[in-house]
PDB file of N, CA and C in Angstrom:
ATOM      1  N   MET A   1       6.197  98.879  25.041  1.00  0.00           N
ATOM      2  CA  MET A   1       4.935  99.364  26.083  1.00  0.00           C
ATOM      3  C   MET A   1       3.932  98.990  25.353  1.00  0.00           C
ATOM      4  N   GLY A   2       2.827  99.304  26.210  1.00  0.00           N
ATOM      5  CA  GLY A   2       1.528  99.114  25.750  1.00  0.00           C
ATOM      6  C   GLY A   2       0.867 100.180  25.665  1.00  0.00           C
ATOM      7  N   LYS A   3      -0.432  99.992  25.186  1.00  0.00           N
ATOM      8  CA  LYS A   3      -1.327 101.368  25.021  1.00  0.00           C
ATOM      9  C   LYS A   3      -1.850 101.770  26.360  1.00  0.00           C
ATOM     10  N   GLY A   4      -1.818 101.727  27.418  1.00  0.00           N
ATOM     11  CA  GLY A   4      -1.971 102.027  28.740  1.00  0.00           C
ATOM     12  C   GLY A   4      -1.056 102.714  29.434  1.00  0.00           C
ATOM     13  N   GLY A   5       0.301 102.506  28.894  1.00  0.00           N
ATOM     14  CA  GLY A   5       1.311 103.168  29.335  1.00  0.00           C
ATOM     15  C   GLY A   5       1.890 102.312  30.468  1.00  0.00           C
ATOM     16  N   ASN A   6       1.718 101.061  30.714  1.00  0.00           N
ATOM     17  CA  ASN A   6       2.031 100.328  31.812  1.00  0.00           C
ATOM     18  C   ASN A   6       3.277  99.961  31.309  1.00  0.00           C
ATOM     19  N   SER A   7       4.226  99.929  32.068  1.00  0.00           N
ATOM     20  CA  SER A   7       5.726  99.568  31.763  1.00  0.00           C
ATOM     21  C   SER A   7       6.176  98.267  32.780  1.00  0.00           C
ATOM     22  N   VAL A   8       6.709  97.673  32.586  1.00  0.00           N
ATOM     23  CA  VAL A   8       7.533  96.440  33.808  1.00  0.00           C
ATOM     24  C   VAL A   8       8.717  96.611  33.941  1.00  0.00           C
ATOM     25  N   THR A   9       9.256  96.824  34.997  1.00  0.00           N
ATOM     26  CA  THR A   9      10.707  96.944  35.252  1.00  0.00           C
ATOM     27  C   THR A   9      11.106  95.705  35.797  1.00  0.00           C
ATOM     28  N   VAL A  10      12.113  94.968  35.064  1.00  0.00           N
ATOM     29  CA  VAL A  10      12.925  93.836  35.599  1.00  0.00           C
ATOM     30  C   VAL A  10      14.282  94.219  35.906  1.00  0.00           C
ATOM     31  N   THR A  11      14.800  93.628  36.953  1.00  0.00           N
ATOM     32  CA  THR A  11      16.351  94.188  37.362  1.00  0.00           C
ATOM     33  C   THR A  11      17.260  93.261  36.343  1.00  0.00           C
ATOM     34  N   ALA A  12      18.354  93.165  36.524  1.00  0.00           N
ATOM     35  CA  ALA A  12      19.400  92.383  35.798  1.00  0.00           C
ATOM     36  C   ALA A  12      19.279  90.854  36.764  1.00  0.00           C
ATOM     37  N   SER A  13      19.152  90.756  37.859  1.00  0.00           N
ATOM     38  CA  SER A  13      19.130  89.770  38.915  1.00  0.00           C
ATOM     39  C   SER A  13      17.796  88.764  38.387  1.00  0.00           C
ATOM     40  N   GLU A  14      16.769  89.598  38.130  1.00  0.00           N
ATOM     41  CA  GLU A  14      15.410  88.668  37.479  1.00  0.00           C
ATOM     42  C   GLU A  14      15.658  88.199  36.628  1.00  0.00           C
ATOM     43  N   VAL A  15      16.196  88.925  35.969  1.00  0.00           N
ATOM     44  CA  VAL A  15      16.592  88.235  34.028  1.00  0.00           C
ATOM     45  C   VAL A  15      17.451  86.949  34.361  1.00  0.00           C
ATOM     46  N   ASP A  16      18.342  87.042  35.264  1.00  0.00           N
ATOM     47  CA  ASP A  16      19.474  86.248  35.244  1.00  0.00           C
ATOM     48  C   ASP A  16      18.662  84.941  35.991  1.00  0.00           C
ATOM     49  N   GLU A  17      17.646  85.311  36.873  1.00  0.00           N
ATOM     50  CA  GLU A  17      17.059  84.107  37.364  1.00  0.00           C
ATOM     51  C   GLU A  17      15.897  83.454  36.252  1.00  0.00           C
ATOM     52  N   LEU A  18      15.462  84.287  35.755  1.00  0.00           N
ATOM     53  CA  LEU A  18      14.547  83.694  34.487  1.00  0.00           C
ATOM     54  C   LEU A  18      15.161  82.698  33.576  1.00  0.00           C
ATOM     55  N   ARG A  19      16.631  83.555  33.113  1.00  0.00           N
ATOM     56  CA  ARG A  19      17.198  82.710  32.426  1.00  0.00           C
ATOM     57  C   ARG A  19      17.571  80.917  32.774  1.00  0.00           C
ATOM     58  N   ARG A  20      18.033  81.544  34.095  1.00  0.00           N
ATOM     59  CA  ARG A  20      18.529  80.129  34.981  1.00  0.00           C
ATOM     60  C   ARG A  20      17.273  79.126  34.976  1.00  0.00           C
ATOM     61  N   LYS A  21      16.406  79.653  35.338  1.00  0.00           N
ATOM     62  CA  LYS A  21      14.969  78.460  35.423  1.00  0.00           C
ATOM     63  C   LYS A  21      14.537  78.098  33.782  1.00  0.00           C
ATOM     64  N   ASN A  22      14.722  78.852  32.954  1.00  0.00           N
ATOM     65  CA  ASN A  22      14.410  78.658  31.341  1.00  0.00           C
ATOM     66  C   ASN A  22      15.333  77.504  31.279  1.00  0.00           C
ATOM     67  N   GLY A  23      16.864  77.611  31.680  1.00  0.00           N
ATOM     68  CA  GLY A  23      17.797  76.670  31.286  1.00  0.00           C
ATOM     69  C   GLY A  23      17.321  75.315  32.013  1.00  0.00           C
ATOM     70  N   GLU A  24      16.805  75.434  33.042  1.00  0.00           N
ATOM     71  CA  GLU A  24      16.489  74.077  34.092  1.00  0.00           C
ATOM     72  C   GLU A  24      15.270  73.430  33.123  1.00  0.00           C
ATOM     73  N   MET A  25      14.183  74.319  33.209  1.00  0.00           N
ATOM     74  CA  MET A  25      13.307  73.899  32.273  1.00  0.00           C
ATOM     75  C   MET A  25      13.550  72.959  30.974  1.00  0.00           C
ATOM     76  N   GLU A  26      14.347  73.640  30.372  1.00  0.00           N
ATOM     77  CA  GLU A  26      15.055  73.211  28.897  1.00  0.00           C
ATOM     78  C   GLU A  26      15.614  71.593  29.387  1.00  0.00           C
ATOM     79  N   LYS A  27      16.308  71.611  29.990  1.00  0.00           N
ATOM     80  CA  LYS A  27      16.884  70.350  30.599  1.00  0.00           C
ATOM     81  C   LYS A  27      15.873  69.284  31.040  1.00  0.00           C
ATOM     82  N   VAL A  28      14.900  69.517  31.798  1.00  0.00           N
ATOM     83  CA  VAL A  28      14.158  68.663  32.042  1.00  0.00           C
ATOM     84  C   VAL A  28      13.186  68.376  30.913  1.00  0.00           C
ATOM     85  N   MET A  29      12.907  69.013  29.952  1.00  0.00           N
ATOM     86  CA  MET A  29      12.137  69.076  28.805  1.00  0.00           C
ATOM     87  C   MET A  29      12.550  67.883  28.174  1.00  0.00           C
ATOM     88  N   GLU A  30      14.071  68.095  28.016  1.00  0.00           N
ATOM     89  CA  GLU A  30      15.087  67.111  27.020  1.00  0.00           C
ATOM     90  C   GLU A  30      14.992  65.575  27.868  1.00  0.00           C
ATOM     91  N   GLU A  31      15.068  65.415  29.209  1.00  0.00           N
ATOM     92  CA  GLU A  31      15.089  64.609  30.062  1.00  0.00           C
ATOM     93  C   GLU A  31      13.577  63.949  29.791  1.00  0.00           C
ATOM     94  N   MET A  32      12.531  64.513  29.479  1.00  0.00           N
ATOM     95  CA  MET A  32      11.167  64.170  29.304  1.00  0.00           C
ATOM     96  C   MET A  32      11.214  63.606  28.153  1.00  0.00           C
ATOM     97  N   LYS A  33      11.801  64.068  27.348  1.00  0.00           N
ATOM     98  CA  LYS A  33      11.629  63.575  25.635  1.00  0.00           C
ATOM     99  C   LYS A  33      12.628  62.362  25.487  1.00  0.00           C
ATOM    100  N   LYS A  34      13.739  62.249  25.967  1.00  0.00           N
ATOM    101  CA  LYS A  34      14.286  61.093  26.194  1.00  0.00           C
ATOM    102  C   LYS A  34      13.504  59.690  26.986  1.00  0.00           C
ATOM    103  N   GLU A  35      12.918  60.080  28.068  1.00  0.00           N
ATOM    104  CA  GLU A  35      11.968  58.978  28.661  1.00  0.00           C
ATOM    105  C   GLU A  35      11.054  58.641  27.870  1.00  0.00           C
ATOM    106  N   MET A  36      10.225  59.519  26.951  1.00  0.00           N
ATOM    107  CA  MET A  36       9.312  59.507  26.593  1.00  0.00           C
ATOM    108  C   MET A  36       9.875  58.599  25.256  1.00  0.00           C
ATOM    109  N   LEU A  37      10.584  58.649  24.430  1.00  0.00           N
ATOM    110  CA  LEU A  37      11.229  57.775  23.579  1.00  0.00           C
ATOM    111  C   LEU A  37      11.664  56.712  23.630  1.00  0.00           C
ATOM    112  N   GLN A  38      12.223  56.472  24.862  1.00  0.00           N
ATOM    113  CA  GLN A  38      12.473  55.103  25.788  1.00  0.00           C
ATOM    114  C   GLN A  38      11.437  54.330  25.662  1.00  0.00           C
ATOM    115  N   LEU A  39      10.071  54.551  26.385  1.00  0.00           N
ATOM    116  CA  LEU A  39       9.000  54.199  26.437  1.00  0.00           C
ATOM    117  C   LEU A  39       8.074  53.987  25.291  1.00  0.00           C
ATOM    118  N   TRP A  40       8.003  54.527  24.365  1.00  0.00           N
ATOM    119  CA  TRP A  40       7.719  54.685  22.963  1.00  0.00           C
ATOM    120  C   TRP A  40       8.498  53.427  22.434  1.00  0.00           C
ATOM    121  N   ARG A  41       9.747  53.321  22.208  1.00  0.00           N
ATOM    122  CA  ARG A  41      10.826  52.096  22.022  1.00  0.00           C
ATOM    123  C   ARG A  41       9.822  50.883  22.697  1.00  0.00           C
ATOM    124  N   ARG A  42      10.036  50.770  24.204  1.00  0.00           N
ATOM    125  CA  ARG A  42       9.665  49.648  24.723  1.00  0.00           C
ATOM    126  C   ARG A  42       8.030  49.244  24.312  1.00  0.00           C
ATOM    127  N   THR A  43       6.991  50.211  24.340  1.00  0.00           N
ATOM    128  CA  THR A  43       6.147  49.941  23.799  1.00  0.00           C
ATOM    129  C   THR A  43       5.842  49.191  22.413  1.00  0.00           C
ATOM    130  N   GLN A  44       6.652  49.543  21.628  1.00  0.00           N
ATOM    131  CA  GLN A  44       7.039  49.206  20.182  1.00  0.00           C
ATOM    132  C   GLN A  44       7.189  47.403  20.608  1.00  0.00           C
ATOM    133  N   VAL A  45       8.194  47.183  21.180  1.00  0.00           N
ATOM    134  CA  VAL A  45       8.642  45.981  21.545  1.00  0.00           C
ATOM    135  C   VAL A  45       7.692  44.907  22.000  1.00  0.00           C
ATOM    136  N   ALA A  46       6.969  45.682  22.880  1.00  0.00           N
ATOM    137  CA  ALA A  46       5.863  44.828  23.699  1.00  0.00           C
ATOM    138  C   ALA A  46       4.577  44.636  22.553  1.00  0.00           C
ATOM    139  N   GLU A  47       4.407  45.382  21.755  1.00  0.00           N
ATOM    140  CA  GLU A  47       3.564  45.350  20.711  1.00  0.00           C
ATOM    141  C   GLU A  47       4.045  44.181  19.902  1.00  0.00           C
ATOM    142  N   GLU A  48       5.270  44.214  19.192  1.00  0.00           N
ATOM    143  CA  GLU A  48       5.746  43.211  18.503  1.00  0.00           C
ATOM    144  C   GLU A  48       5.686  41.731  19.239  1.00  0.00           C
ATOM    145  N   ALA A  49       6.106  41.556  20.332  1.00  0.00           N
ATOM    146  CA  ALA A  49       6.194  40.672  21.237  1.00  0.00           C
ATOM    147  C   ALA A  49       4.660  39.983  21.622  1.00  0.00           C
ATOM    148  N   GLU A  50       3.884  40.879  21.852  1.00  0.00           N
ATOM    149  CA  GLU A  50       2.261  40.696  21.858  1.00  0.00           C
ATOM    150  C   GLU A  50       1.860  39.837  20.276  1.00  0.00           C
ATOM    151  N   GLU A  51       2.060  40.525  19.167  1.00  0.00           N
ATOM    152  CA  GLU A  51       1.943  39.822  17.876  1.00  0.00           C
ATOM    153  C   GLU A  51       2.237  38.656  17.661  1.00  0.00           C
ATOM    154  N   ARG A  52       3.560  38.478  18.191  1.00  0.00           N
ATOM    155  CA  ARG A  52       4.151  36.823  17.976  1.00  0.00           C
ATOM    156  C   ARG A  52       3.385  36.275  19.072  1.00  0.00           C
ATOM    157  N   LEU A  53       3.265  36.523  20.182  1.00  0.00           N
ATOM    158  CA  LEU A  53       2.087  35.272  21.081  1.00  0.00           C
ATOM    159  C   LEU A  53       1.082  34.989  20.653  1.00  0.00           C
ATOM    160  N   CYS A  54       0.267  36.196  19.820  1.00  0.00           N
ATOM    161  CA  CYS A  54      -1.137  36.195  19.599  1.00  0.00           C
ATOM    162  C   CYS A  54      -0.713  34.724  18.106  1.00  0.00           C
ATOM    163  N   SER A  55      -0.039  35.169  17.388  1.00  0.00           N
ATOM    164  CA  SER A  55       0.339  33.807  16.231  1.00  0.00           C
ATOM    165  C   SER A  55       0.272  32.529  16.736  1.00  0.00           C
ATOM    166  N   GLN A  56       1.388  32.644  17.839  1.00  0.00           N
ATOM    167  CA  GLN A  56       1.805  31.639  18.185  1.00  0.00           C
ATOM    168  C   GLN A  56       0.461  30.541  18.941  1.00  0.00           C
ATOM    169  N   LEU A  57      -0.309  31.416  19.560  1.00  0.00           N
ATOM    170  CA  LEU A  57      -1.605  31.028  20.668  1.00  0.00           C
ATOM    171  C   LEU A  57      -2.488  30.316  19.189  1.00  0.00           C
ATOM    172  N   ALA A  58      -2.668  31.229  18.151  1.00  0.00           N
ATOM    173  CA  ALA A  58      -3.565  30.760  16.914  1.00  0.00           C
ATOM    174  C   ALA A  58      -2.990  29.440  16.513  1.00  0.00           C
ATOM    175  N   GLU A  59      -1.704  29.164  16.519  1.00  0.00           N
ATOM    176  CA  GLU A  59      -1.195  28.193  15.833  1.00  0.00           C
ATOM    177  C   GLU A  59      -1.334  26.753  16.640  1.00  0.00           C
ATOM    178  N   LEU A  60      -1.323  27.186  17.968  1.00  0.00           N
ATOM    179  CA  LEU A  60      -1.452  26.071  18.911  1.00  0.00           C
ATOM    180  C   LEU A  60      -3.104  25.667  19.516  1.00  0.00           C
ATOM    181  N   GLU A  61      -4.054  26.641  18.915  1.00  0.00           N
ATOM    182  CA  GLU A  61      -4.952  26.396  19.040  1.00  0.00           C
ATOM    183  C   GLU A  61      -5.494  25.521  18.009  1.00  0.00           C
ATOM    184  N   ALA A  62      -4.971  25.689  16.822  1.00  0.00           N
ATOM    185  CA  ALA A  62      -5.618  25.211  15.646  1.00  0.00           C
ATOM    186  C   ALA A  62      -4.884  23.714  15.754  1.00  0.00           C
ATOM    187  N   GLU A  63      -3.768  23.488  16.071  1.00  0.00           N
ATOM    188  CA  GLU A  63      -3.069  21.892  16.244  1.00  0.00           C
ATOM    189  C   GLU A  63      -3.460  21.524  17.583  1.00  0.00           C
ATOM    190  N   SER A  64      -4.231  21.790  18.558  1.00  0.00           N
ATOM    191  CA  SER A  64      -5.307  21.341  19.567  1.00  0.00           C
ATOM    192  C   SER A  64      -6.435  20.727  19.011  1.00  0.00           C
ATOM    193  N   LEU A  65      -7.181  21.625  18.375  1.00  0.00           N
ATOM    194  CA  LEU A  65      -8.412  21.173  17.658  1.00  0.00           C
ATOM    195  C   LEU A  65      -8.194  20.103  16.713  1.00  0.00           C
ATOM    196  N   ASP A  66      -7.092  20.093  15.927  1.00  0.00           N
ATOM    197  CA  ASP A  66      -6.677  18.897  15.143  1.00  0.00           C
ATOM    198  C   ASP A  66      -6.344  17.604  16.016  1.00  0.00           C
ATOM    199  N   GLU A  67      -5.907  17.663  16.884  1.00  0.00           N
ATOM    200  CA  GLU A  67      -5.451  16.422  17.327  1.00  0.00           C
ATOM    201  C   GLU A  67      -6.935  16.242  18.482  1.00  0.00           C
ATOM    202  N   ALA A  68      -7.628  17.063  18.701  1.00  0.00           N
ATOM    203  CA  ALA A  68      -8.868  16.683  19.595  1.00  0.00           C
ATOM    204  C   ALA A  68      -9.722  15.945  18.489  1.00  0.00           C
ATOM    205  N   ARG A  69      -9.934  16.628  17.039  1.00  0.00           N
ATOM    206  CA  ARG A  69     -10.484  15.899  15.847  1.00  0.00           C
ATOM    207  C   ARG A  69      -9.644  14.358  15.771  1.00  0.00           C
ATOM    208  N   ASP A  70      -8.756  14.111  15.717  1.00  0.00           N
ATOM    209  CA  ASP A  70      -8.015  12.842  15.647  1.00  0.00           C
ATOM    210  C   ASP A  70      -8.505  12.015  16.636  1.00  0.00           C
ATOM    211  N   TYR A  71      -8.297  12.307  17.810  1.00  0.00           N
ATOM    212  CA  TYR A  71      -8.743  11.565  19.104  1.00  0.00           C
ATOM    213  C   TYR A  71     -10.033  11.252  19.115  1.00  0.00           C
ATOM    214  N   HIS A  72     -11.005  12.249  18.493  1.00  0.00           N
ATOM    215  CA  HIS A  72     -12.605  11.738  18.697  1.00  0.00           C
ATOM    216  C   HIS A  72     -12.866  10.731  17.430  1.00  0.00           C
ATOM    217  N   SER A  73     -12.225  10.878  16.345  1.00  0.00           N
ATOM    218  CA  SER A  73     -12.220   9.989  15.389  1.00  0.00           C
ATOM    219  C   SER A  73     -11.363   8.474  15.991  1.00  0.00           C
ATOM    220  N   ARG A  74     -10.596   8.601  16.383  1.00  0.00           N
ATOM    221  CA  ARG A  74     -10.008   6.999  16.844  1.00  0.00           C
ATOM    222  C   ARG A  74     -10.950   6.680  18.026  1.00  0.00           C
ATOM    223  N   ILE A  75     -11.741   7.438  18.972  1.00  0.00           N
ATOM    224  CA  ILE A  75     -12.533   6.922  20.038  1.00  0.00           C
ATOM    225  C   ILE A  75     -13.593   6.494  19.446  1.00  0.00           C
ATOM    226  N   ILE A  76     -14.168   6.853  18.153  1.00  0.00           N
ATOM    227  CA  ILE A  76     -15.538   6.432  17.608  1.00  0.00           C
ATOM    228  C   ILE A  76     -14.938   5.249  16.745  1.00  0.00           C
ATOM    229  N   PHE A  77     -13.668   5.027  15.825  1.00  0.00           N
ATOM    230  CA  PHE A  77     -13.455   3.636  15.207  1.00  0.00           C
ATOM    231  C   PHE A  77     -13.324   2.503  16.660  1.00  0.00           C
ATOM    232  N   LEU A  78     -12.777   2.939  17.447  1.00  0.00           N
ATOM    233  CA  LEU A  78     -12.440   1.814  18.612  1.00  0.00           C
ATOM    234  C   LEU A  78     -13.735   1.205  19.244  1.00  0.00           C
ATOM    235  N   VAL A  79     -14.744   2.386  19.296  1.00  0.00           N
ATOM    236  CA  VAL A  79     -16.021   1.872  19.828  1.00  0.00           C
ATOM    237  C   VAL A  79     -16.794   0.825  18.915  1.00  0.00           C
ATOM    238  N   ASN A  80     -16.894   1.229  17.393  1.00  0.00           N
ATOM    239  CA  ASN A  80     -17.355   0.577  16.797  1.00  0.00           C
ATOM    240  C   ASN A  80     -16.707  -0.798  16.547  1.00  0.00           C
ATOM    241  N   GLU A  81     -15.398  -0.856  16.677  1.00  0.00           N
ATOM    242  CA  GLU A  81     -14.656  -1.939  16.597  1.00  0.00           C
ATOM    243  C   GLU A  81     -15.225  -2.884  17.671  1.00  0.00           C
ATOM    244  N   LEU A  82     -15.142  -1.911  18.972  1.00  0.00           N
ATOM    245  CA  LEU A  82     -15.732  -3.174  20.315  1.00  0.00           C
ATOM    246  C   LEU A  82     -17.133  -3.584  20.177  1.00  0.00           C
ATOM    247  N   SER A  83     -17.731  -2.618  19.468  1.00  0.00           N
ATOM    248  CA  SER A  83     -19.205  -3.166  19.550  1.00  0.00           C
ATOM    249  C   SER A  83     -19.104  -4.453  17.896  1.00  0.00           C
ATOM    250  N   ARG A  84     -18.320  -4.434  17.079  1.00  0.00           N
ATOM    251  CA  ARG A  84     -18.608  -5.614  16.203  1.00  0.00           C
ATOM    252  C   ARG A  84     -17.944  -6.712  16.638  1.00  0.00           C
ATOM    253  N   VAL A  85     -16.879  -6.453  17.575  1.00  0.00           N
ATOM    254  CA  VAL A  85     -16.424  -7.653  18.021  1.00  0.00           C
ATOM    255  C   VAL A  85     -17.019  -8.328  19.293  1.00  0.00           C
ATOM    256  N   SER A  86     -17.820  -7.226  19.694  1.00  0.00           N
ATOM    257  CA  SER A  86     -18.821  -7.788  21.140  1.00  0.00           C
ATOM    258  C   SER A  86     -19.862  -8.624  20.442  1.00  0.00           C
ATOM    259  N   SER A  87     -20.702  -8.065  19.067  1.00  0.00           N
ATOM    260  CA  SER A  87     -21.785  -8.545  18.587  1.00  0.00           C
ATOM    261  C   SER A  87     -21.212 -10.069  17.942  1.00  0.00           C
ATOM    262  N   SER A  88     -19.894  -9.953  17.062  1.00  0.00           N
ATOM    263  CA  SER A  88     -19.485 -11.234  16.683  1.00  0.00           C
ATOM    264  C   SER A  88     -19.397 -12.154  17.855  1.00  0.00           C
ATOM    265  N   SER A  89     -18.822 -12.029  18.947  1.00  0.00           N
ATOM    266  CA  SER A  89     -18.580 -12.931  19.706  1.00  0.00           C
ATOM    267  C   SER A  89     -20.178 -13.361  20.330  1.00  0.00           C
ATOM    268  N   SER A  90     -20.746 -12.651  20.571  1.00  0.00           N
ATOM    269  CA  SER A  90     -22.332 -13.115  21.248  1.00  0.00           C
ATOM    270  C   SER A  90     -23.029 -14.207  20.268  1.00  0.00           C
ATOM    271  N   SER A  91     -22.901 -13.492  18.998  1.00  0.00           N
ATOM    272  CA  SER A  91     -23.294 -14.347  17.889  1.00  0.00           C
ATOM    273  C   SER A  91     -22.667 -15.977  17.781  1.00  0.00           C
ATOM    274  N   SER A  92     -21.487 -15.668  17.872  1.00  0.00           N
ATOM    275  CA  SER A  92     -20.654 -17.121  18.235  1.00  0.00           C
ATOM    276  C   SER A  92     -21.082 -18.079  19.500  1.00  0.00           C
ATOM    277  N   PHE A  93     -20.914 -17.443  20.634  1.00  0.00           N
ATOM    278  CA  PHE A  93     -21.313 -17.754  21.702  1.00  0.00           C
ATOM    279  C   PHE A  93     -23.191 -18.299  21.851  1.00  0.00           C
ATOM    280  N   SER A  94     -23.959 -17.552  21.043  1.00  0.00           N
ATOM    281  CA  SER A  94     -25.223 -18.241  20.956  1.00  0.00           C
ATOM    282  C   SER A  94     -25.148 -19.453  20.008  1.00  0.00           C
ATOM    283  N   SER A  95     -24.333 -19.581  19.099  1.00  0.00           N
ATOM    284  CA  SER A  95     -24.515 -20.360  18.327  1.00  0.00           C
ATOM    285  C   SER A  95     -23.777 -21.886  18.695  1.00  0.00           C
ATOM    286  N   ASP A  96     -22.722 -21.666  19.492  1.00  0.00           N
ATOM    287  CA  ASP A  96     -22.353 -22.917  20.385  1.00  0.00           C
ATOM    288  C   ASP A  96     -22.919 -23.386  21.323  1.00  0.00           C
ATOM    289  N   LEU A  97     -23.881 -22.407  22.070  1.00  0.00           N
ATOM    290  CA  LEU A  97     -24.932 -23.029  23.074  1.00  0.00           C
ATOM    291  C   LEU A  97     -26.052 -23.853  22.320  1.00  0.00           C
ATOM    292  N   ALA A  98     -26.262 -23.323  20.851  1.00  0.00           N
ATOM    293  CA  ALA A  98     -27.420 -24.027  20.221  1.00  0.00           C
ATOM    294  C   ALA A  98     -26.695 -25.738  19.808  1.00  0.00           C
ATOM    295  N   SER A  99     -25.878 -25.402  19.475  1.00  0.00           N
ATOM    296  CA  SER A  99     -25.133 -26.797  18.937  1.00  0.00           C
ATOM    297  C   SER A  99     -25.115 -27.888  20.263  1.00  0.00           C
ATOM    298  N   PRO A 100     -25.187 -29.318  19.776  1.00  0.00           N
ATOM    299  CA  PRO A 100     -25.167 -29.926  20.866  1.00  0.00           C
ATOM    300  C   PRO A 100     -24.017 -30.737  21.143  1.00  0.00           C
TER     301      PRO A 100
END
């Protein structure tokens, strides 16, 4: 009892009801713990998958950059070849016109 002399009287049926509710709440809490653990595991799997995808994406980006550089180099080479062939053809054509 407290200093104020207040007392609380609880009947046996109220105690039983409180115990029943407490038991129900403990069951609910255990279910929530299980659900939380399952969610945590799913989160871990999702994070690992995200890391793998990011790694694969980085590899693909590097590969595509290398291919783009290769294509660019090839285009420059072909443009230079075309220019060289075109200028040698022009010189040959001009010299053919100049000769009788």
